[in-house]
Amino acid sequence: MRVLIVEDEAKLARLIARGLGEEGHAADFAGFGEDALWMARGVSYDAIVLDLMLPGRDGFATCAELRASDVWAPVLMLTARDGVDDRVRGLDSGADDYLVKPFAFAELLARLRALVRRAPGERPTVLEVGDLRLDPAAHRAWRGEVELNLSAKEFALLALFMSRPGETLSRSHLLEGGWDIAFELRSNIVDVYVRYLREKIDRPFGRHSLETVRGAGYRLRRDAGG
């Protein structure tokens, strides 16, 4: 999952980004609504965490402009303003959910997972492909009855593949989905982590489920076997 954090409180933005990183997700952040607009137009984020009280263009206006620009990533609006009118206005401006500060990071993460499952189409809470099973909420994965010992980034990469079984995912798509802007020019990191992942999910089980599609990228077989 790749998330855009739009928050002018740098300390809070860093805390959210660090928490997401520890879960294997990628996070970029912007301190102004104007920056969020060009970033969201250029990157297909899985979700956007949007503060309401931003300098200049506020969260209401930023959200409305995102939707007007055909940016449909789910938006979780953060604010210290908990009045009903504010919540209604936020949802009416195009937000998908609303979380009042202060908040627990665990709740923010759970809400993001729920939003991503619903967009663009509903996804199950536990992903299953062949005998591979992955539980995003519990942060656990299994091959058959054997639990896999995955790093946070390996887990995030496997989740990307399992959300789109049988599809060939390009290196740029995998990079965009799993790493932040700092890694945009280091596409070889994808090859490294695919190799790591194969050592965890395939080699010990005599499988060949994670395939290389020459010149195109990688694909997780629909039966996850072979």
PDB file of C-alpha atoms in Angstrom:
ATOM      1  CA  MET A   1       0.000   0.000   0.000  1.00  0.00           C
ATOM      2  CA  ARG A   2       1.308   3.438  -0.928  1.00  0.00           C
ATOM      3  CA  VAL A   3      -0.162   6.363   0.965  1.00  0.00           C
ATOM      4  CA  LEU A   4       0.038  10.135   0.518  1.00  0.00           C
ATOM      5  CA  ILE A   5       0.010  11.983   3.846  1.00  0.00           C
ATOM      6  CA  VAL A   6      -1.122  15.595   3.540  1.00  0.00           C
ATOM      7  CA  GLU A   7      -0.322  17.176   6.888  1.00  0.00           C
ATOM      8  CA  ASP A   8       1.342  20.486   7.784  1.00  0.00           C
ATOM      9  CA  GLU A   9       2.439  19.239  11.220  1.00  0.00           C
ATOM     10  CA  ALA A  10       5.758  17.733  10.176  1.00  0.00           C
ATOM     11  CA  LYS A  11       6.180  15.742  13.394  1.00  0.00           C
ATOM     12  CA  LEU A  12       2.799  14.050  13.009  1.00  0.00           C
ATOM     13  CA  ALA A  13       3.405  13.376   9.323  1.00  0.00           C
ATOM     14  CA  ARG A  14       6.739  11.708  10.135  1.00  0.00           C
ATOM     15  CA  LEU A  15       5.135   9.597  12.871  1.00  0.00           C
ATOM     16  CA  ILE A  16       2.432   8.367  10.497  1.00  0.00           C
ATOM     17  CA  ALA A  17       4.979   7.695   7.755  1.00  0.00           C
ATOM     18  CA  ARG A  18       7.239   5.797  10.170  1.00  0.00           C
ATOM     19  CA  GLY A  19       4.323   3.707  11.417  1.00  0.00           C
ATOM     20  CA  LEU A  20       3.292   2.834   7.878  1.00  0.00           C
ATOM     21  CA  GLY A  21       6.891   2.007   7.008  1.00  0.00           C
ATOM     22  CA  GLU A  22       7.144  -0.383   9.936  1.00  0.00           C
ATOM     23  CA  GLU A  23       4.118  -2.198   8.506  1.00  0.00           C
ATOM     24  CA  GLY A  24       5.814  -2.471   5.109  1.00  0.00           C
ATOM     25  CA  HIS A  25       3.866   0.313   3.418  1.00  0.00           C
ATOM     26  CA  ALA A  26       5.256   3.291   1.520  1.00  0.00           C
ATOM     27  CA  ALA A  27       4.378   6.866   2.431  1.00  0.00           C
ATOM     28  CA  ASP A  28       4.995  10.230   0.787  1.00  0.00           C
ATOM     29  CA  PHE A  29       3.940  13.457   2.414  1.00  0.00           C
ATOM     30  CA  ALA A  30       3.005  16.985   1.475  1.00  0.00           C
ATOM     31  CA  GLY A  31       2.584  19.975   3.746  1.00  0.00           C
ATOM     32  CA  PHE A  32       0.294  21.954   1.450  1.00  0.00           C
ATOM     33  CA  GLY A  33      -2.860  21.153  -0.480  1.00  0.00           C
ATOM     34  CA  GLU A  34      -1.283  22.500  -3.665  1.00  0.00           C
ATOM     35  CA  ASP A  35       1.586  20.002  -3.371  1.00  0.00           C
ATOM     36  CA  ALA A  36      -0.849  17.170  -2.683  1.00  0.00           C
ATOM     37  CA  LEU A  37      -2.692  17.933  -5.918  1.00  0.00           C
ATOM     38  CA  TRP A  38       0.280  17.555  -8.250  1.00  0.00           C
ATOM     39  CA  MET A  39       1.610  14.541  -6.342  1.00  0.00           C
ATOM     40  CA  ALA A  40      -1.735  12.715  -6.439  1.00  0.00           C
ATOM     41  CA  ARG A  41      -2.150  13.481 -10.127  1.00  0.00           C
ATOM     42  CA  GLY A  42       1.236  11.926 -10.857  1.00  0.00           C
ATOM     43  CA  VAL A  43       1.146   8.823  -8.626  1.00  0.00           C
ATOM     44  CA  SER A  44      -1.608   6.230  -8.198  1.00  0.00           C
ATOM     45  CA  TYR A  45      -1.842   6.220  -4.413  1.00  0.00           C
ATOM     46  CA  ASP A  46      -3.814   3.497  -2.690  1.00  0.00           C
ATOM     47  CA  ALA A  47      -5.079   6.011  -0.132  1.00  0.00           C
ATOM     48  CA  ILE A  48      -4.683   9.636   0.921  1.00  0.00           C
ATOM     49  CA  VAL A  49      -4.580  10.828   4.536  1.00  0.00           C
ATOM     50  CA  LEU A  50      -5.695  14.456   4.375  1.00  0.00           C
ATOM     51  CA  ASP A  51      -5.542  16.977   7.203  1.00  0.00           C
ATOM     52  CA  LEU A  52      -8.400  19.443   7.241  1.00  0.00           C
ATOM     53  CA  MET A  53      -6.578  22.517   8.585  1.00  0.00           C
ATOM     54  CA  LEU A  54      -3.882  23.136   5.983  1.00  0.00           C
ATOM     55  CA  PRO A  55      -2.228  26.481   5.201  1.00  0.00           C
ATOM     56  CA  GLY A  56      -3.530  28.017   2.009  1.00  0.00           C
ATOM     57  CA  ARG A  57      -5.882  25.567   0.322  1.00  0.00           C
ATOM     58  CA  ASP A  58      -7.609  23.701   3.173  1.00  0.00           C
ATOM     59  CA  GLY A  59      -8.571  20.029   3.262  1.00  0.00           C
ATOM     60  CA  PHE A  60     -12.124  20.648   2.042  1.00  0.00           C
ATOM     61  CA  ALA A  61     -10.925  22.497  -1.059  1.00  0.00           C
ATOM     62  CA  THR A  62      -8.066  20.062  -1.657  1.00  0.00           C
ATOM     63  CA  CYS A  63     -10.380  17.049  -1.519  1.00  0.00           C
ATOM     64  CA  ALA A  64     -12.901  18.660  -3.836  1.00  0.00           C
ATOM     65  CA  GLU A  65     -10.162  19.538  -6.328  1.00  0.00           C
ATOM     66  CA  LEU A  66      -8.771  15.990  -6.206  1.00  0.00           C
ATOM     67  CA  ARG A  67     -12.171  14.626  -7.184  1.00  0.00           C
ATOM     68  CA  ALA A  68     -12.596  17.288  -9.859  1.00  0.00           C
ATOM     69  CA  SER A  69      -9.229  16.159 -11.262  1.00  0.00           C
ATOM     70  CA  ASP A  70     -10.427  12.528 -11.421  1.00  0.00           C
ATOM     71  CA  VAL A  71      -8.210  11.415  -8.549  1.00  0.00           C
ATOM     72  CA  TRP A  72     -10.327   8.719  -6.886  1.00  0.00           C
ATOM     73  CA  ALA A  73      -7.938   7.268  -4.319  1.00  0.00           C
ATOM     74  CA  PRO A  74      -9.873   6.861  -1.057  1.00  0.00           C
ATOM     75  CA  VAL A  75      -9.413   9.855   1.252  1.00  0.00           C
ATOM     76  CA  LEU A  76      -9.242   9.592   5.032  1.00  0.00           C
ATOM     77  CA  MET A  77      -9.701  13.077   6.451  1.00  0.00           C
ATOM     78  CA  LEU A  78      -7.891  13.948   9.698  1.00  0.00           C
ATOM     79  CA  THR A  79      -8.936  16.867  11.850  1.00  0.00           C
ATOM     80  CA  ALA A  80      -9.201  18.178  15.377  1.00  0.00           C
ATOM     81  CA  ARG A  81     -12.632  19.564  14.476  1.00  0.00           C
ATOM     82  CA  ASP A  82     -15.234  17.010  15.486  1.00  0.00           C
ATOM     83  CA  GLY A  83     -18.456  18.906  14.874  1.00  0.00           C
ATOM     84  CA  VAL A  84     -21.167  17.184  12.844  1.00  0.00           C
ATOM     85  CA  ASP A  85     -21.198  20.023  10.308  1.00  0.00           C
ATOM     86  CA  ASP A  86     -17.458  19.613   9.703  1.00  0.00           C
ATOM     87  CA  ARG A  87     -17.793  15.846   9.250  1.00  0.00           C
ATOM     88  CA  VAL A  88     -20.681  16.280   6.841  1.00  0.00           C
ATOM     89  CA  ARG A  89     -18.823  18.942   4.865  1.00  0.00           C
ATOM     90  CA  GLY A  90     -15.731  16.739   4.677  1.00  0.00           C
ATOM     91  CA  LEU A  91     -17.674  13.751   3.370  1.00  0.00           C
ATOM     92  CA  ASP A  92     -19.595  15.929   0.939  1.00  0.00           C
ATOM     93  CA  SER A  93     -16.330  17.343  -0.436  1.00  0.00           C
ATOM     94  CA  GLY A  94     -15.366  13.824  -1.505  1.00  0.00           C
ATOM     95  CA  ALA A  95     -13.726  12.236   1.552  1.00  0.00           C
ATOM     96  CA  ASP A  96     -14.424   8.555   2.224  1.00  0.00           C
ATOM     97  CA  ASP A  97     -13.823   8.509   5.965  1.00  0.00           C
ATOM     98  CA  TYR A  98     -13.149  10.882   8.832  1.00  0.00           C
ATOM     99  CA  LEU A  99     -10.850  10.471  11.860  1.00  0.00           C
ATOM    100  CA  VAL A 100     -10.688  12.979  14.699  1.00  0.00           C
ATOM    101  CA  LYS A 101      -7.390  13.953  16.340  1.00  0.00           C
ATOM    102  CA  PRO A 102      -5.970  12.724  18.614  1.00  0.00           C
ATOM    103  CA  PHE A 103      -6.227   9.186  17.285  1.00  0.00           C
ATOM    104  CA  ALA A 104      -4.604   5.795  17.781  1.00  0.00           C
ATOM    105  CA  PHE A 105      -2.331   4.740  14.940  1.00  0.00           C
ATOM    106  CA  ALA A 106      -3.851   1.246  15.022  1.00  0.00           C
ATOM    107  CA  GLU A 107      -7.257   2.740  14.205  1.00  0.00           C
ATOM    108  CA  LEU A 108      -5.852   4.861  11.389  1.00  0.00           C
ATOM    109  CA  LEU A 109      -4.195   1.770   9.898  1.00  0.00           C
ATOM    110  CA  ALA A 110      -7.382  -0.292  10.224  1.00  0.00           C
ATOM    111  CA  ARG A 111      -9.417   2.449   8.548  1.00  0.00           C
ATOM    112  CA  LEU A 112      -6.897   2.637   5.681  1.00  0.00           C
ATOM    113  CA  ARG A 113      -7.077  -1.126   5.199  1.00  0.00           C
ATOM    114  CA  ALA A 114     -10.862  -0.928   5.088  1.00  0.00           C
ATOM    115  CA  LEU A 115     -10.795   1.914   2.550  1.00  0.00           C
ATOM    116  CA  VAL A 116      -8.322   0.122   0.293  1.00  0.00           C
ATOM    117  CA  ARG A 117     -10.431  -3.054   0.401  1.00  0.00           C
ATOM    118  CA  ARG A 118     -13.401  -1.083  -0.892  1.00  0.00           C
ATOM    119  CA  ALA A 119     -11.616   0.696  -3.729  1.00  0.00           C
ATOM    120  CA  PRO A 120     -11.956   0.263  -6.624  1.00  0.00           C
ATOM    121  CA  GLY A 121     -13.793  -2.983  -5.878  1.00  0.00           C
ATOM    122  CA  GLU A 122     -14.338  -4.876  -2.688  1.00  0.00           C
ATOM    123  CA  ARG A 123     -11.474  -7.110  -1.561  1.00  0.00           C
ATOM    124  CA  PRO A 124     -11.603  -9.865   1.035  1.00  0.00           C
ATOM    125  CA  THR A 125     -10.165  -9.236   4.482  1.00  0.00           C
ATOM    126  CA  VAL A 126      -7.895 -12.284   4.039  1.00  0.00           C
ATOM    127  CA  LEU A 127      -6.258 -12.848   0.637  1.00  0.00           C
ATOM    128  CA  GLU A 128      -6.042 -16.416  -0.695  1.00  0.00           C
ATOM    129  CA  VAL A 129      -4.307 -17.584  -3.874  1.00  0.00           C
ATOM    130  CA  GLY A 130      -3.883 -21.337  -4.172  1.00  0.00           C
ATOM    131  CA  ASP A 131      -2.489 -22.466  -0.846  1.00  0.00           C
ATOM    132  CA  LEU A 132      -1.048 -19.031  -0.105  1.00  0.00           C
ATOM    133  CA  ARG A 133      -2.975 -17.075   2.507  1.00  0.00           C
ATOM    134  CA  LEU A 134      -2.287 -13.550   3.767  1.00  0.00           C
ATOM    135  CA  ASP A 135      -4.003 -11.661   6.582  1.00  0.00           C
ATOM    136  CA  PRO A 136      -3.219  -7.916   6.316  1.00  0.00           C
ATOM    137  CA  ALA A 137      -4.734  -7.050   9.694  1.00  0.00           C
ATOM    138  CA  ALA A 138      -2.795  -9.706  11.618  1.00  0.00           C
ATOM    139  CA  HIS A 139       0.269  -9.172   9.399  1.00  0.00           C
ATOM    140  CA  ARG A 140       0.659 -12.936   8.918  1.00  0.00           C
ATOM    141  CA  ALA A 141       1.011 -15.146   5.841  1.00  0.00           C
ATOM    142  CA  TRP A 142       1.033 -18.906   5.252  1.00  0.00           C
ATOM    143  CA  ARG A 143       1.890 -21.460   2.572  1.00  0.00           C
ATOM    144  CA  GLY A 144      -0.521 -24.248   3.393  1.00  0.00           C
ATOM    145  CA  GLU A 145      -0.229 -24.782   7.143  1.00  0.00           C
ATOM    146  CA  VAL A 146       3.283 -23.318   7.348  1.00  0.00           C
ATOM    147  CA  GLU A 147       3.530 -19.723   8.518  1.00  0.00           C
ATOM    148  CA  LEU A 148       5.927 -17.619   6.444  1.00  0.00           C
ATOM    149  CA  ASN A 149       8.578 -15.491   8.129  1.00  0.00           C
ATOM    150  CA  LEU A 150       8.435 -12.353   5.986  1.00  0.00           C
ATOM    151  CA  SER A 151       9.976  -8.946   6.496  1.00  0.00           C
ATOM    152  CA  ALA A 152       7.615  -5.980   6.376  1.00  0.00           C
ATOM    153  CA  LYS A 153       8.590  -5.154   2.794  1.00  0.00           C
ATOM    154  CA  GLU A 154       8.351  -8.790   1.650  1.00  0.00           C
ATOM    155  CA  PHE A 155       4.890  -8.957   3.213  1.00  0.00           C
ATOM    156  CA  ALA A 156       3.792  -5.774   1.413  1.00  0.00           C
ATOM    157  CA  LEU A 157       5.123  -7.068  -1.915  1.00  0.00           C
ATOM    158  CA  LEU A 158       3.348 -10.406  -1.512  1.00  0.00           C
ATOM    159  CA  ALA A 159       0.123  -8.540  -0.715  1.00  0.00           C
ATOM    160  CA  LEU A 160       0.464  -6.624  -3.990  1.00  0.00           C
ATOM    161  CA  PHE A 161       0.858  -9.845  -5.969  1.00  0.00           C
ATOM    162  CA  MET A 162      -1.960 -11.621  -4.138  1.00  0.00           C
ATOM    163  CA  SER A 163      -4.362  -8.738  -4.726  1.00  0.00           C
ATOM    164  CA  ARG A 164      -3.911  -9.230  -8.494  1.00  0.00           C
ATOM    165  CA  PRO A 165      -3.210 -12.942  -9.132  1.00  0.00           C
ATOM    166  CA  GLY A 166      -2.505 -13.946 -12.696  1.00  0.00           C
ATOM    167  CA  GLU A 167      -1.731 -10.374 -13.748  1.00  0.00           C
ATOM    168  CA  THR A 168       1.701  -9.296 -14.901  1.00  0.00           C
ATOM    169  CA  LEU A 169       2.854  -6.403 -12.720  1.00  0.00           C
ATOM    170  CA  SER A 170       5.589  -4.200 -14.126  1.00  0.00           C
ATOM    171  CA  ARG A 171       8.623  -3.226 -12.080  1.00  0.00           C
ATOM    172  CA  SER A 172       7.418   0.376 -12.095  1.00  0.00           C
ATOM    173  CA  HIS A 173       3.998  -0.687 -10.784  1.00  0.00           C
ATOM    174  CA  LEU A 174       5.579  -2.716  -7.993  1.00  0.00           C
ATOM    175  CA  LEU A 175       7.976   0.111  -7.194  1.00  0.00           C
ATOM    176  CA  GLU A 176       5.144   2.631  -7.096  1.00  0.00           C
ATOM    177  CA  GLY A 177       3.034   0.399  -4.879  1.00  0.00           C
ATOM    178  CA  GLY A 178       5.701  -0.578  -2.388  1.00  0.00           C
ATOM    179  CA  TRP A 179       8.277   2.185  -2.142  1.00  0.00           C
ATOM    180  CA  ASP A 180       8.233   5.922  -1.600  1.00  0.00           C
ATOM    181  CA  ILE A 181       9.536   8.706  -3.822  1.00  0.00           C
ATOM    182  CA  ALA A 182      13.130   8.240  -2.607  1.00  0.00           C
ATOM    183  CA  PHE A 183      13.307   4.941  -4.488  1.00  0.00           C
ATOM    184  CA  GLU A 184      11.740   6.055  -7.756  1.00  0.00           C
ATOM    185  CA  LEU A 185      15.023   5.724  -9.678  1.00  0.00           C
ATOM    186  CA  ARG A 186      16.111   2.471  -8.054  1.00  0.00           C
ATOM    187  CA  SER A 187      13.966  -0.066  -9.859  1.00  0.00           C
ATOM    188  CA  ASN A 188      16.539  -2.809  -9.191  1.00  0.00           C
ATOM    189  CA  ILE A 189      15.256  -2.901  -5.621  1.00  0.00           C
ATOM    190  CA  VAL A 190      12.156  -4.676  -6.967  1.00  0.00           C
ATOM    191  CA  ASP A 191      14.250  -7.490  -8.461  1.00  0.00           C
ATOM    192  CA  VAL A 192      16.119  -7.872  -5.183  1.00  0.00           C
ATOM    193  CA  TYR A 193      12.932  -8.203  -3.140  1.00  0.00           C
ATOM    194  CA  VAL A 194      11.274 -10.552  -5.621  1.00  0.00           C
ATOM    195  CA  ARG A 195      14.317 -12.793  -5.189  1.00  0.00           C
ATOM    196  CA  TYR A 196      13.972 -12.553  -1.401  1.00  0.00           C
ATOM    197  CA  LEU A 197      10.298 -13.402  -1.671  1.00  0.00           C
ATOM    198  CA  ARG A 198      10.920 -16.454  -3.836  1.00  0.00           C
ATOM    199  CA  GLU A 199      13.343 -17.733  -1.200  1.00  0.00           C
ATOM    200  CA  LYS A 200      10.527 -17.553   1.345  1.00  0.00           C
ATOM    201  CA  ILE A 201       7.366 -18.610  -0.522  1.00  0.00           C
ATOM    202  CA  ASP A 202       8.605 -20.894  -3.316  1.00  0.00           C
ATOM    203  CA  ARG A 203      12.006 -22.502  -2.876  1.00  0.00           C
ATOM    204  CA  PRO A 204      11.389 -24.242   0.490  1.00  0.00           C
ATOM    205  CA  PHE A 205       8.175 -25.765  -0.910  1.00  0.00           C
ATOM    206  CA  GLY A 206       9.456 -26.773  -4.347  1.00  0.00           C
ATOM    207  CA  ARG A 207       7.121 -24.281  -6.023  1.00  0.00           C
ATOM    208  CA  HIS A 208       7.480 -21.828  -8.887  1.00  0.00           C
ATOM    209  CA  SER A 209       4.506 -19.555  -8.312  1.00  0.00           C
ATOM    210  CA  LEU A 210       6.234 -16.185  -8.743  1.00  0.00           C
ATOM    211  CA  GLU A 211       7.061 -15.997 -12.414  1.00  0.00           C
ATOM    212  CA  THR A 212       9.270 -13.626 -14.402  1.00  0.00           C
ATOM    213  CA  VAL A 213       7.593 -12.273 -17.526  1.00  0.00           C
ATOM    214  CA  ARG A 214      10.508 -11.279 -19.703  1.00  0.00           C
ATOM    215  CA  GLY A 215      10.487  -7.605 -20.612  1.00  0.00           C
ATOM    216  CA  ALA A 216       7.286  -6.987 -18.677  1.00  0.00           C
ATOM    217  CA  GLY A 217       7.673  -7.739 -14.961  1.00  0.00           C
ATOM    218  CA  TYR A 218       6.472 -10.448 -12.602  1.00  0.00           C
ATOM    219  CA  ARG A 219       3.320 -12.502 -12.133  1.00  0.00           C
ATOM    220  CA  LEU A 220       1.901 -14.623  -9.300  1.00  0.00           C
ATOM    221  CA  ARG A 221       0.253 -17.694 -10.785  1.00  0.00           C
ATOM    222  CA  ARG A 222      -3.445 -17.968 -10.018  1.00  0.00           C
ATOM    223  CA  ASP A 223      -2.980 -21.431  -8.541  1.00  0.00           C
ATOM    224  CA  ALA A 224       0.211 -20.304  -6.710  1.00  0.00           C
ATOM    225  CA  GLY A 225       1.593 -23.746  -7.460  1.00  0.00           C
ATOM    226  CA  GLY A 226       3.798 -25.335 -10.063  1.00  0.00           C
TER     227      GLY A 226
END
